[in-house]
């Protein structure tokens, strides 16, 4: 879905980061796509419902990525 809404945005999803440490995930996302800003979000937090092509939410439980990061 993100690829349809954000054409030309580069890499848009990072399934390989599920279970990784948050700091590793953030560094990997920054290295692989300089057009997005990774944002670490603790599980259970409230977030806005807006869709942004320049943001990747990195959901974490403790310090471990708990959902597949992707543009949105």
PDB file of C-alpha atoms in Angstrom:
ATOM      1  CA  UNK A   1       0.000   0.000   0.000  1.00  0.00           C
ATOM      2  CA  UNK A   2       2.745   2.488   0.886  1.00  0.00           C
ATOM      3  CA  UNK A   3       4.415   1.955  -2.489  1.00  0.00           C
ATOM      4  CA  UNK A   4       1.211   3.095  -4.206  1.00  0.00           C
ATOM      5  CA  UNK A   5       0.918   6.176  -1.990  1.00  0.00           C
ATOM      6  CA  UNK A   6       4.632   7.047  -1.947  1.00  0.00           C
ATOM      7  CA  UNK A   7       6.015   6.300  -5.420  1.00  0.00           C
ATOM      8  CA  UNK A   8       9.753   6.829  -5.724  1.00  0.00           C
ATOM      9  CA  UNK A   9      10.238   6.887  -1.955  1.00  0.00           C
ATOM     10  CA  UNK A  10      12.901   4.164  -1.988  1.00  0.00           C
ATOM     11  CA  UNK A  11      12.786   1.272   0.456  1.00  0.00           C
ATOM     12  CA  UNK A  12       9.510   1.423   2.359  1.00  0.00           C
ATOM     13  CA  UNK A  13       9.285  -1.666   4.584  1.00  0.00           C
ATOM     14  CA  UNK A  14      11.852  -3.504   6.744  1.00  0.00           C
ATOM     15  CA  UNK A  15      10.538  -6.986   7.696  1.00  0.00           C
ATOM     16  CA  UNK A  16      14.071  -8.117   8.523  1.00  0.00           C
ATOM     17  CA  UNK A  17      14.109  -5.719  11.506  1.00  0.00           C
ATOM     18  CA  UNK A  18      11.299  -7.460  13.399  1.00  0.00           C
ATOM     19  CA  UNK A  19      12.876  -8.578  16.679  1.00  0.00           C
ATOM     20  CA  UNK A  20      15.954  -6.352  16.272  1.00  0.00           C
ATOM     21  CA  UNK A  21      17.131  -3.814  18.838  1.00  0.00           C
ATOM     22  CA  UNK A  22      15.529  -0.388  18.314  1.00  0.00           C
ATOM     23  CA  UNK A  23      18.893   1.362  17.897  1.00  0.00           C
ATOM     24  CA  UNK A  24      19.934  -1.098  15.184  1.00  0.00           C
ATOM     25  CA  UNK A  25      16.589  -0.662  13.417  1.00  0.00           C
ATOM     26  CA  UNK A  26      16.828   3.136  13.441  1.00  0.00           C
ATOM     27  CA  UNK A  27      20.400   3.075  12.095  1.00  0.00           C
ATOM     28  CA  UNK A  28      19.466   0.569   9.373  1.00  0.00           C
ATOM     29  CA  UNK A  29      16.429   2.563   8.239  1.00  0.00           C
ATOM     30  CA  UNK A  30      18.454   5.800   8.109  1.00  0.00           C
ATOM     31  CA  UNK A  31      21.214   4.088   6.122  1.00  0.00           C
ATOM     32  CA  UNK A  32      18.855   2.410   3.645  1.00  0.00           C
ATOM     33  CA  UNK A  33      16.520   5.368   3.022  1.00  0.00           C
ATOM     34  CA  UNK A  34      17.693   8.912   3.742  1.00  0.00           C
ATOM     35  CA  UNK A  35      14.254  10.266   2.731  1.00  0.00           C
ATOM     36  CA  UNK A  36      12.507   8.986   5.859  1.00  0.00           C
ATOM     37  CA  UNK A  37      12.705   9.715   9.581  1.00  0.00           C
ATOM     38  CA  UNK A  38      12.429   6.707  11.878  1.00  0.00           C
ATOM     39  CA  UNK A  39      10.396   7.361  15.036  1.00  0.00           C
ATOM     40  CA  UNK A  40      10.584   4.924  17.959  1.00  0.00           C
ATOM     41  CA  UNK A  41       7.147   4.322  19.510  1.00  0.00           C
ATOM     42  CA  UNK A  42       6.610   2.192  22.641  1.00  0.00           C
ATOM     43  CA  UNK A  43       3.842  -0.419  22.260  1.00  0.00           C
ATOM     44  CA  UNK A  44       0.588   0.864  23.724  1.00  0.00           C
ATOM     45  CA  UNK A  45       1.293   4.499  22.837  1.00  0.00           C
ATOM     46  CA  UNK A  46      -1.309   6.624  21.102  1.00  0.00           C
ATOM     47  CA  UNK A  47      -0.281   8.052  17.722  1.00  0.00           C
ATOM     48  CA  UNK A  48      -1.887  10.209  15.048  1.00  0.00           C
ATOM     49  CA  UNK A  49      -3.706   8.469  12.198  1.00  0.00           C
ATOM     50  CA  UNK A  50      -2.099  10.546   9.443  1.00  0.00           C
ATOM     51  CA  UNK A  51      -0.081   8.827   6.700  1.00  0.00           C
ATOM     52  CA  UNK A  52       3.311  10.360   5.916  1.00  0.00           C
ATOM     53  CA  UNK A  53       5.767   9.271   3.244  1.00  0.00           C
ATOM     54  CA  UNK A  54       8.693  10.677   5.248  1.00  0.00           C
ATOM     55  CA  UNK A  55       8.069   8.757   8.484  1.00  0.00           C
ATOM     56  CA  UNK A  56       8.733   5.190   9.597  1.00  0.00           C
ATOM     57  CA  UNK A  57       7.243   4.184  12.925  1.00  0.00           C
ATOM     58  CA  UNK A  58       9.422   1.715  14.787  1.00  0.00           C
ATOM     59  CA  UNK A  59       7.156   0.053  17.360  1.00  0.00           C
ATOM     60  CA  UNK A  60       9.062  -1.394  20.299  1.00  0.00           C
ATOM     61  CA  UNK A  61       8.373  -3.509  23.345  1.00  0.00           C
ATOM     62  CA  UNK A  62      11.192  -2.718  25.734  1.00  0.00           C
ATOM     63  CA  UNK A  63      14.041  -2.118  23.310  1.00  0.00           C
ATOM     64  CA  UNK A  64      12.996  -4.740  20.739  1.00  0.00           C
ATOM     65  CA  UNK A  65      11.140  -4.009  17.483  1.00  0.00           C
ATOM     66  CA  UNK A  66       7.669  -5.534  17.882  1.00  0.00           C
ATOM     67  CA  UNK A  67       6.075  -4.735  14.493  1.00  0.00           C
ATOM     68  CA  UNK A  68       7.484  -4.633  10.978  1.00  0.00           C
ATOM     69  CA  UNK A  69       8.662  -1.042  10.377  1.00  0.00           C
ATOM     70  CA  UNK A  70       7.245   0.659   7.310  1.00  0.00           C
ATOM     71  CA  UNK A  71       6.467   4.062   5.857  1.00  0.00           C
ATOM     72  CA  UNK A  72       3.296   5.588   7.181  1.00  0.00           C
TER      73      UNK A  72
END
